[in-house]
């Protein structure tokens, strides 16, 4: 982390502890909050007992994530009794969903801030101190009167970021849109993150340029349904995600470009062709299917059938040979019979996803499914179905990985592998177990010099587990970060 400026009023630096749960959007929001607080003279600590400001950036997609935060808050009650000056804040989706309920269940909380008001955290902390009362900020800053998904602007604070909180110094997230308009019946996200709004392309390109100038080599574009991205530039031209990828691809110094998460019915041919034709774009598509049964998909309000989903998969595989696809599945959705569950198993068997994230259905107050259907699959059945589906997926992931043994893949080196062990110091032992990813998002572990971190290398695969490939380095490619000429002007895109 950069040295923080001294606090404006000459007071001692405040120490911030922040914990993040949930998706990559939250990881990015935390980066933004910390950057803002850093400007105010706060410094980060990873010891909660040393902190005088304790923040939780929360998730409400499943009940379990919320329970963990409430019990963490419960444990902080004593700290607050002993040291009343300690400030405790709940940020993000659970703050938006539960609002004053948080203050009722945990009256020692000073701050409840929804995702739309994250940029105001420093101001709200100061206000809570001055007024000695809890602050609640949960406006979603909707574009009043507009139902269009093509929005010109919303306040952007994304360029103000804290590099030390990125996945690594050369990997960064860039938000291309906020919110979601799909309203799948099981999902709380549209309620807590608000309507879909795409950021103007100029803002995104500017932010990407700044990140590349700071040494970022890999950018992952984030959106709840990232492939629904649509925005007009200042000249009035309409940009789709494919246009954005093409423009970002031309930025010198960028080695890899990814985007998550895709919605099946927005997987248009122009996007697939962009992934095929732009070599720096990862050949990896995360497109959640959620279920393998048409009746359940209808009750989930996913707006597609299993046949449609499989045709889309076929289009992906015809257009982008070798692309990997991953999915999300929910097991134990309201009324799910054994036969219906078996249809999810059959879809996983046929689709041969690189991997799937599998979740037990968790009823979310405020969603359509919660009010319309009974959460009637017993917990042990949900657990068994989760394990069964996971074991099928794990076997397929292993088969796909084993098929790569003997092949050479290009890997962007991310850093020392966790398997390298904690005792190894970067300075004293330059040859490490390194880890990185292929363009298809497969994890590769191999031995190499620490200097290779942030470089593209060719690795021959020798062994495979369901989640990891192991190999040896063959070639080291030229360093993308040294290739930083003047950045091109904004390209012209046809509407
Ligand atoms: N489009 C979003 C989805 C957010 S939620 C994205 O960026 O990934 C992530 C996943 O959680 C969903 O794809 C779904 O599989 C799962 N999920 C959402 N609501 C859920 C619920 N109520 N119970 C169980 N799993 C859920
Ligand atoms: Fe949730 Fe469906 Fe949107 S899963 S984030 S409502 S696409």
Short mmCIF file of C-alpha atoms in Angstrom, two decimals, residues 17-442:
data_model
loop_
_atom_site.label_atom_id
_atom_site.label_comp_id
_atom_site.label_asym_id
_atom_site.label_seq_id
_atom_site.Cartn_x
_atom_site.Cartn_y
_atom_site.Cartn_z
CA UNK A 17 -9.67 -3.56 9.28
CA UNK A 18 -11.89 -4.63 6.39
CA UNK A 19 -13.30 -8.05 5.57
CA UNK A 20 -14.88 -8.86 2.22
CA UNK A 21 -17.25 -11.69 1.38
CA UNK A 22 -19.04 -12.53 -1.86
CA UNK A 23 -18.34 -11.86 -5.50
CA UNK A 24 -15.66 -9.96 -7.43
CA UNK A 25 -17.89 -6.86 -7.41
CA UNK A 26 -17.41 -6.76 -3.66
CA UNK A 27 -13.65 -7.21 -3.98
CA UNK A 28 -13.66 -4.19 -6.28
CA UNK A 29 -15.93 -2.16 -3.97
CA UNK A 30 -13.52 -2.86 -1.10
CA UNK A 31 -10.65 -1.57 -3.23
CA UNK A 32 -12.60 1.66 -3.75
CA UNK A 33 -13.56 2.11 -0.09
CA UNK A 34 -9.99 1.55 1.07
CA UNK A 35 -8.65 4.01 -1.52
CA UNK A 36 -11.07 6.66 -0.27
CA UNK A 37 -10.16 6.04 3.37
CA UNK A 38 -6.50 5.97 2.50
CA UNK A 39 -6.82 9.53 1.16
CA UNK A 40 -8.27 10.48 4.54
CA UNK A 41 -5.18 9.16 6.32
CA UNK A 42 -6.43 5.71 7.35
CA UNK A 43 -4.01 2.80 7.24
CA UNK A 44 -4.85 -0.87 6.82
CA UNK A 45 -4.30 -3.49 9.47
CA UNK A 46 -4.97 -7.21 9.22
CA UNK A 47 -5.41 -7.51 13.01
CA UNK A 48 -8.98 -6.76 14.01
CA UNK A 49 -7.94 -6.11 17.63
CA UNK A 50 -5.61 -3.27 16.51
CA UNK A 51 -8.27 -1.54 14.41
CA UNK A 52 -10.31 1.48 15.34
CA UNK A 53 -12.46 1.13 12.23
CA UNK A 54 -13.88 -2.30 11.41
CA UNK A 55 -15.80 -2.75 8.15
CA UNK A 56 -17.54 -5.77 6.64
CA UNK A 57 -18.31 -5.69 2.93
CA UNK A 58 -21.15 -8.19 2.80
CA UNK A 59 -23.07 -10.54 0.49
CA UNK A 60 -26.71 -11.59 0.68
CA UNK A 61 -26.93 -14.09 -2.18
CA UNK A 62 -27.24 -16.95 0.32
CA UNK A 63 -28.37 -17.06 3.97
CA UNK A 64 -25.10 -18.61 5.10
CA UNK A 65 -23.08 -15.53 4.06
CA UNK A 66 -25.38 -13.32 6.16
CA UNK A 67 -25.29 -15.60 9.21
CA UNK A 68 -21.50 -15.37 9.25
CA UNK A 69 -21.59 -11.57 9.33
CA UNK A 70 -24.21 -11.44 12.09
CA UNK A 71 -22.11 -13.74 14.25
CA UNK A 72 -18.97 -11.68 13.53
CA UNK A 73 -20.92 -8.56 14.59
CA UNK A 74 -22.03 -10.36 17.75
CA UNK A 75 -18.40 -11.06 18.63
CA UNK A 76 -17.55 -7.36 18.26
CA UNK A 77 -20.01 -6.24 20.93
CA UNK A 78 -17.42 -6.67 23.68
CA UNK A 79 -14.77 -4.71 21.77
CA UNK A 80 -17.24 -1.86 21.37
CA UNK A 81 -18.10 -1.95 25.11
CA UNK A 82 -14.41 -1.81 26.03
CA UNK A 83 -13.47 0.76 23.37
CA UNK A 84 -16.55 2.82 22.40
CA UNK A 85 -14.45 4.91 19.99
CA UNK A 86 -14.10 1.89 17.67
CA UNK A 87 -16.36 2.32 14.63
CA UNK A 88 -18.07 -0.70 13.10
CA UNK A 89 -19.62 -0.63 9.63
CA UNK A 90 -21.66 -3.01 7.48
CA UNK A 91 -21.34 -2.29 3.76
CA UNK A 92 -22.69 -3.85 0.58
CA UNK A 93 -25.60 -6.12 -0.26
CA UNK A 94 -26.61 -7.21 3.26
CA UNK A 95 -26.64 -3.55 4.33
CA UNK A 96 -28.99 -2.82 1.44
CA UNK A 97 -31.23 -5.79 2.17
CA UNK A 98 -31.49 -5.58 5.96
CA UNK A 99 -31.03 -1.82 6.52
CA UNK A 100 -32.35 -0.89 10.01
CA UNK A 101 -32.67 -4.57 10.94
CA UNK A 102 -28.86 -4.58 11.26
CA UNK A 103 -29.03 -1.75 13.81
CA UNK A 104 -31.74 -3.58 15.70
CA UNK A 105 -29.86 -6.89 15.76
CA UNK A 106 -26.48 -5.25 16.42
CA UNK A 107 -27.03 -1.82 18.03
CA UNK A 108 -23.27 -1.33 18.38
CA UNK A 109 -22.96 -0.90 14.59
CA UNK A 110 -22.15 2.70 13.54
CA UNK A 111 -22.61 2.49 9.79
CA UNK A 112 -24.92 0.69 7.35
CA UNK A 113 -24.04 1.52 3.73
CA UNK A 114 -25.57 -0.08 0.60
CA UNK A 115 -23.62 -0.71 -2.62
CA UNK A 116 -24.90 2.53 -4.20
CA UNK A 117 -23.43 4.71 -1.43
CA UNK A 118 -20.04 3.03 -0.96
CA UNK A 119 -18.18 6.17 -2.10
CA UNK A 120 -19.59 8.06 0.91
CA UNK A 121 -18.06 5.79 3.56
CA UNK A 122 -15.38 8.31 4.76
CA UNK A 123 -17.94 11.10 5.07
CA UNK A 124 -20.40 8.83 6.89
CA UNK A 125 -17.74 7.61 9.32
CA UNK A 126 -16.87 11.22 10.16
CA UNK A 127 -20.55 12.07 10.54
CA UNK A 128 -21.13 9.11 12.87
CA UNK A 129 -18.23 10.30 15.03
CA UNK A 130 -19.42 13.91 15.08
CA UNK A 131 -23.07 13.11 15.76
CA UNK A 132 -22.38 10.06 17.95
CA UNK A 133 -25.17 8.25 16.18
CA UNK A 134 -25.38 5.45 13.61
CA UNK A 135 -25.56 6.41 9.94
CA UNK A 136 -27.69 4.62 7.35
CA UNK A 137 -27.13 5.25 3.62
CA UNK A 138 -28.98 2.92 1.28
CA UNK A 139 -30.11 4.94 -1.72
CA UNK A 140 -29.45 3.02 -4.94
CA UNK A 141 -29.19 6.26 -6.98
CA UNK A 142 -31.56 4.97 -9.64
CA UNK A 143 -31.90 6.91 -12.86
CA UNK A 144 -35.32 8.35 -12.10
CA UNK A 145 -37.82 8.12 -14.92
CA UNK A 146 -35.60 6.03 -17.19
CA UNK A 147 -36.35 2.39 -17.87
CA UNK A 148 -33.71 2.21 -20.55
CA UNK A 149 -30.79 -0.15 -20.09
CA UNK A 150 -28.69 2.22 -22.20
CA UNK A 151 -27.74 4.92 -19.76
CA UNK A 152 -25.45 7.80 -20.46
CA UNK A 153 -23.90 8.27 -17.08
CA UNK A 154 -23.90 7.57 -13.41
CA UNK A 155 -21.46 8.88 -10.91
CA UNK A 156 -18.19 7.07 -11.43
CA UNK A 157 -15.73 6.69 -8.64
CA UNK A 158 -14.00 3.64 -10.00
CA UNK A 159 -10.69 5.24 -11.04
CA UNK A 160 -10.03 6.03 -7.39
CA UNK A 161 -8.63 2.68 -6.30
CA UNK A 162 -6.29 0.97 -3.89
CA UNK A 163 -3.74 -1.17 -5.78
CA UNK A 164 -2.68 -3.22 -2.73
CA UNK A 165 -6.12 -4.83 -2.55
CA UNK A 166 -6.09 -6.18 -6.09
CA UNK A 167 -5.87 -9.92 -6.71
CA UNK A 168 -2.21 -9.22 -7.62
CA UNK A 169 -0.26 -6.10 -8.67
CA UNK A 170 -0.90 -6.88 -12.34
CA UNK A 171 -4.50 -8.11 -12.17
CA UNK A 172 -7.43 -5.73 -11.76
CA UNK A 173 -11.20 -5.68 -12.05
CA UNK A 174 -13.04 -3.01 -14.02
CA UNK A 175 -16.77 -2.62 -13.57
CA UNK A 176 -18.55 -2.13 -16.87
CA UNK A 177 -22.06 -2.20 -15.49
CA UNK A 178 -23.92 -2.12 -12.23
CA UNK A 179 -27.11 -3.86 -11.19
CA UNK A 180 -29.30 -6.40 -12.96
CA UNK A 181 -32.70 -6.29 -14.65
CA UNK A 182 -33.25 -10.02 -15.08
CA UNK A 183 -34.97 -10.74 -11.75
CA UNK A 184 -34.40 -14.49 -11.67
CA UNK A 185 -36.93 -15.56 -9.04
CA UNK A 186 -34.31 -16.97 -6.64
CA UNK A 187 -31.95 -13.98 -6.75
CA UNK A 188 -31.67 -10.98 -4.44
CA UNK A 189 -29.09 -9.15 -6.58
CA UNK A 190 -31.52 -6.92 -8.57
CA UNK A 191 -33.08 -5.78 -5.27
CA UNK A 192 -29.79 -4.95 -3.53
CA UNK A 193 -27.73 -3.73 -6.49
CA UNK A 194 -30.48 -1.89 -8.36
CA UNK A 195 -31.30 -1.73 -12.08
CA UNK A 196 -28.84 -2.50 -14.84
CA UNK A 197 -26.72 0.51 -15.81
CA UNK A 198 -23.81 0.36 -18.23
CA UNK A 199 -20.86 2.74 -17.84
CA UNK A 200 -19.98 4.90 -20.83
CA UNK A 201 -17.10 3.40 -22.86
CA UNK A 202 -14.89 6.47 -22.47
CA UNK A 203 -14.88 6.03 -18.68
CA UNK A 204 -14.01 2.36 -18.94
CA UNK A 205 -11.18 2.96 -21.42
CA UNK A 206 -9.76 5.74 -19.28
CA UNK A 207 -9.80 3.57 -16.20
CA UNK A 208 -8.17 0.69 -18.10
CA UNK A 209 -5.43 3.00 -19.35
CA UNK A 210 -4.74 4.21 -15.83
CA UNK A 211 -4.53 0.63 -14.57
CA UNK A 212 -2.17 -0.42 -17.37
CA UNK A 213 0.05 2.57 -16.59
CA UNK A 214 0.20 1.30 -12.98
CA UNK A 215 1.51 -2.06 -14.27
CA UNK A 216 -1.73 -4.00 -14.66
CA UNK A 217 -1.45 -6.72 -17.33
CA UNK A 218 -4.77 -8.50 -16.91
CA UNK A 219 -8.15 -6.80 -16.70
CA UNK A 220 -11.36 -8.63 -15.83
CA UNK A 221 -14.52 -6.74 -16.81
CA UNK A 222 -17.29 -7.16 -14.27
CA UNK A 223 -21.04 -7.10 -14.69
CA UNK A 224 -23.88 -9.20 -13.27
CA UNK A 225 -24.83 -9.91 -16.88
CA UNK A 226 -21.72 -8.49 -18.50
CA UNK A 227 -22.69 -9.50 -22.03
CA UNK A 228 -25.83 -7.32 -21.85
CA UNK A 229 -23.48 -4.30 -21.81
CA UNK A 230 -24.77 -1.44 -23.97
CA UNK A 231 -23.81 2.20 -23.74
CA UNK A 232 -23.54 5.23 -25.97
CA UNK A 233 -20.34 7.24 -26.26
CA UNK A 234 -20.28 11.03 -26.32
CA UNK A 235 -20.76 10.94 -30.10
CA UNK A 236 -23.98 8.95 -29.69
CA UNK A 237 -22.63 5.64 -31.03
CA UNK A 238 -23.84 2.47 -29.39
CA UNK A 239 -21.17 0.18 -27.92
CA UNK A 240 -21.77 -3.49 -27.24
CA UNK A 241 -19.45 -5.64 -25.14
CA UNK A 242 -17.74 -6.79 -28.36
CA UNK A 243 -16.94 -3.15 -29.25
CA UNK A 244 -15.55 -2.56 -25.79
CA UNK A 245 -13.36 -5.67 -25.98
CA UNK A 246 -11.97 -4.57 -29.34
CA UNK A 247 -11.10 -1.10 -28.01
CA UNK A 248 -9.54 -2.41 -24.79
CA UNK A 249 -7.62 -5.04 -26.73
CA UNK A 250 -5.75 -2.27 -28.56
CA UNK A 251 -4.38 -0.71 -25.38
CA UNK A 252 -0.64 -1.28 -25.37
CA UNK A 253 0.70 -3.17 -22.39
CA UNK A 254 -2.41 -5.25 -21.77
CA UNK A 255 -1.77 -9.01 -21.90
CA UNK A 256 -5.13 -10.51 -20.95
CA UNK A 257 -8.75 -9.47 -20.99
CA UNK A 258 -11.57 -11.43 -19.35
CA UNK A 259 -15.23 -10.74 -18.61
CA UNK A 260 -17.69 -12.24 -16.14
CA UNK A 261 -20.57 -13.18 -15.81
CA UNK A 262 -22.55 -13.91 -18.98
CA UNK A 263 -26.28 -14.42 -19.38
CA UNK A 264 -27.20 -17.19 -21.87
CA UNK A 265 -29.70 -15.24 -24.00
CA UNK A 266 -27.30 -12.32 -24.49
CA UNK A 267 -24.51 -14.47 -25.93
CA UNK A 268 -24.59 -12.83 -29.35
CA UNK A 269 -22.50 -13.81 -32.39
CA UNK A 270 -20.62 -10.49 -32.46
CA UNK A 271 -19.35 -11.25 -28.94
CA UNK A 272 -18.30 -14.79 -29.81
CA UNK A 273 -16.51 -13.52 -32.92
CA UNK A 274 -14.71 -10.88 -30.83
CA UNK A 275 -13.46 -13.57 -28.44
CA UNK A 276 -12.36 -15.65 -31.43
CA UNK A 277 -10.59 -12.78 -33.22
CA UNK A 278 -8.95 -10.91 -30.33
CA UNK A 279 -5.98 -12.98 -29.12
CA UNK A 280 -5.63 -11.21 -25.77
CA UNK A 281 -9.20 -12.01 -24.80
CA UNK A 282 -9.38 -15.21 -22.73
CA UNK A 283 -11.12 -18.08 -24.48
CA UNK A 284 -13.18 -18.62 -21.41
CA UNK A 285 -16.88 -17.98 -20.92
CA UNK A 286 -18.69 -18.22 -17.61
CA UNK A 287 -22.36 -18.68 -18.61
CA UNK A 288 -24.47 -20.05 -15.75
CA UNK A 289 -27.12 -22.58 -16.80
CA UNK A 290 -28.57 -22.82 -13.24
CA UNK A 291 -30.61 -25.96 -14.03
CA UNK A 292 -31.17 -28.79 -16.51
CA UNK A 293 -34.96 -28.97 -16.32
CA UNK A 294 -37.28 -26.73 -18.35
CA UNK A 295 -40.01 -26.51 -15.73
CA UNK A 296 -37.53 -25.38 -13.09
CA UNK A 297 -35.90 -22.91 -15.49
CA UNK A 298 -39.38 -21.47 -16.09
CA UNK A 299 -40.03 -21.14 -12.37
CA UNK A 300 -36.61 -19.56 -11.98
CA UNK A 301 -37.64 -17.10 -14.75
CA UNK A 302 -34.42 -17.67 -16.64
CA UNK A 303 -36.08 -16.98 -20.05
CA UNK A 304 -34.51 -19.93 -21.87
CA UNK A 305 -34.97 -23.68 -22.21
CA UNK A 306 -32.35 -26.39 -21.84
CA UNK A 307 -32.41 -26.82 -25.65
CA UNK A 308 -31.73 -23.10 -26.13
CA UNK A 309 -28.83 -23.26 -23.67
CA UNK A 310 -27.31 -26.24 -25.45
CA UNK A 311 -27.66 -24.56 -28.86
CA UNK A 312 -25.83 -21.58 -27.40
CA UNK A 313 -23.06 -23.92 -26.18
CA UNK A 314 -22.82 -25.36 -29.65
CA UNK A 315 -22.51 -21.87 -31.14
CA UNK A 316 -19.72 -21.07 -28.67
CA UNK A 317 -17.84 -24.25 -29.56
CA UNK A 318 -18.30 -23.82 -33.31
CA UNK A 319 -17.21 -20.17 -33.27
CA UNK A 320 -14.36 -20.45 -30.75
CA UNK A 321 -12.73 -23.87 -31.02
CA UNK A 322 -11.07 -24.87 -27.74
CA UNK A 323 -12.99 -22.33 -25.66
CA UNK A 324 -13.74 -23.40 -22.12
CA UNK A 325 -17.13 -22.81 -20.56
CA UNK A 326 -18.04 -22.81 -16.89
CA UNK A 327 -21.44 -22.71 -15.24
CA UNK A 328 -23.38 -22.19 -12.02
CA UNK A 329 -26.07 -24.63 -10.83
CA UNK A 330 -28.62 -24.43 -8.04
CA UNK A 331 -29.74 -27.72 -6.48
CA UNK A 332 -32.80 -28.15 -4.28
CA UNK A 333 -34.78 -25.27 -5.80
CA UNK A 334 -38.44 -25.15 -4.66
CA UNK A 335 -40.27 -28.31 -5.70
CA UNK A 336 -37.22 -29.92 -7.38
CA UNK A 337 -37.94 -33.65 -7.81
CA UNK A 338 -35.30 -36.36 -8.11
CA UNK A 339 -36.04 -36.61 -11.86
CA UNK A 340 -35.61 -32.89 -12.31
CA UNK A 341 -32.34 -32.97 -10.39
CA UNK A 342 -31.18 -35.84 -12.63
CA UNK A 343 -31.73 -33.56 -15.62
CA UNK A 344 -29.16 -31.14 -14.16
CA UNK A 345 -26.78 -34.09 -13.83
CA UNK A 346 -27.47 -35.03 -17.45
CA UNK A 347 -26.82 -31.46 -18.63
CA UNK A 348 -23.47 -31.39 -16.78
CA UNK A 349 -22.59 -34.73 -18.41
CA UNK A 350 -23.43 -33.45 -21.91
CA UNK A 351 -22.08 -29.91 -21.61
CA UNK A 352 -18.60 -30.85 -20.34
CA UNK A 353 -18.04 -27.58 -18.51
CA UNK A 354 -14.50 -26.74 -17.43
CA UNK A 355 -15.98 -26.34 -13.94
CA UNK A 356 -19.27 -25.51 -12.26
CA UNK A 357 -20.09 -23.59 -9.13
CA UNK A 358 -22.85 -25.55 -7.40
CA UNK A 359 -25.10 -23.99 -4.76
CA UNK A 360 -27.82 -25.34 -2.49
CA UNK A 361 -30.94 -23.21 -2.92
CA UNK A 362 -31.25 -20.63 -0.15
CA UNK A 363 -34.59 -18.86 0.14
CA UNK A 364 -34.11 -15.07 0.10
CA UNK A 365 -36.83 -12.86 1.61
CA UNK A 366 -37.82 -10.26 -0.96
CA UNK A 367 -37.48 -12.56 -3.98
CA UNK A 368 -40.32 -13.92 -6.13
CA UNK A 369 -39.41 -17.54 -5.35
CA UNK A 370 -39.60 -16.84 -1.62
CA UNK A 371 -43.12 -15.46 -1.88
CA UNK A 372 -44.49 -17.82 -4.57
CA UNK A 373 -42.98 -21.24 -3.85
CA UNK A 374 -42.26 -23.37 -0.79
CA UNK A 375 -38.60 -24.07 0.01
CA UNK A 376 -39.56 -27.73 0.35
CA UNK A 377 -36.46 -29.76 -0.49
CA UNK A 378 -35.05 -30.96 2.86
CA UNK A 379 -31.53 -29.82 3.73
CA UNK A 380 -29.99 -33.36 3.68
CA UNK A 381 -31.43 -33.87 0.17
CA UNK A 382 -29.99 -30.55 -0.98
CA UNK A 383 -26.63 -31.56 0.47
CA UNK A 384 -26.68 -34.96 -1.21
CA UNK A 385 -27.65 -33.47 -4.59
CA UNK A 386 -24.93 -30.85 -4.23
CA UNK A 387 -22.32 -33.58 -3.59
CA UNK A 388 -23.63 -35.77 -6.42
CA UNK A 389 -23.57 -32.98 -9.00
CA UNK A 390 -20.16 -31.84 -7.82
CA UNK A 391 -18.71 -35.32 -8.16
CA UNK A 392 -19.96 -35.61 -11.76
CA UNK A 393 -18.50 -32.21 -12.58
CA UNK A 394 -15.21 -33.09 -10.85
CA UNK A 395 -14.87 -36.26 -12.93
CA UNK A 396 -15.47 -34.26 -16.13
CA UNK A 397 -13.03 -31.50 -15.09
CA UNK A 398 -10.42 -34.21 -14.44
CA UNK A 399 -11.04 -35.83 -17.85
CA UNK A 400 -10.71 -32.47 -19.63
CA UNK A 401 -7.52 -31.66 -17.73
CA UNK A 402 -6.00 -35.10 -18.37
CA UNK A 403 -6.56 -34.61 -22.11
CA UNK A 404 -4.10 -31.69 -21.93
CA UNK A 405 -1.18 -33.85 -20.72
CA UNK A 406 1.62 -33.61 -23.30
CA UNK A 407 0.27 -30.35 -24.75
CA UNK A 408 1.91 -26.92 -24.51
CA UNK A 409 -0.16 -24.06 -23.11
CA UNK A 410 0.47 -20.35 -22.70
CA UNK A 411 0.34 -19.23 -19.07
CA UNK A 412 0.23 -15.76 -17.50
CA UNK A 413 2.28 -16.24 -14.31
CA UNK A 414 0.35 -14.97 -11.28
CA UNK A 415 2.73 -15.68 -8.40
CA UNK A 416 4.04 -18.35 -6.04
CA UNK A 417 1.74 -21.34 -5.72
CA UNK A 418 0.12 -21.94 -2.33
CA UNK A 419 1.73 -25.35 -2.47
CA UNK A 420 5.11 -23.58 -2.35
CA UNK A 421 4.65 -23.39 1.41
CA UNK A 422 4.71 -20.44 3.74
CA UNK A 423 8.38 -20.68 4.76
CA UNK A 424 9.80 -19.83 1.34
CA UNK A 425 11.01 -16.27 1.07
CA UNK A 426 10.94 -14.60 -2.32
CA UNK A 427 14.46 -13.28 -1.83
CA UNK A 428 16.31 -16.28 -0.47
CA UNK A 429 14.86 -18.90 -2.82
CA UNK A 430 14.45 -17.58 -6.35
CA UNK A 431 13.23 -20.88 -7.82
CA UNK A 432 9.63 -21.34 -6.75
CA UNK A 433 6.55 -23.33 -7.48
CA UNK A 434 4.71 -20.75 -9.58
CA UNK A 435 1.06 -20.63 -10.55
CA UNK A 436 -0.77 -18.99 -13.42
CA UNK A 437 -3.66 -19.45 -15.80
CA UNK A 438 -4.08 -20.47 -19.42
CA UNK A 439 -6.17 -18.43 -21.82
CA UNK A 440 -8.99 -20.92 -21.05
CA UNK A 441 -8.69 -20.03 -17.33
CA UNK A 442 -7.07 -23.32 -16.30
#
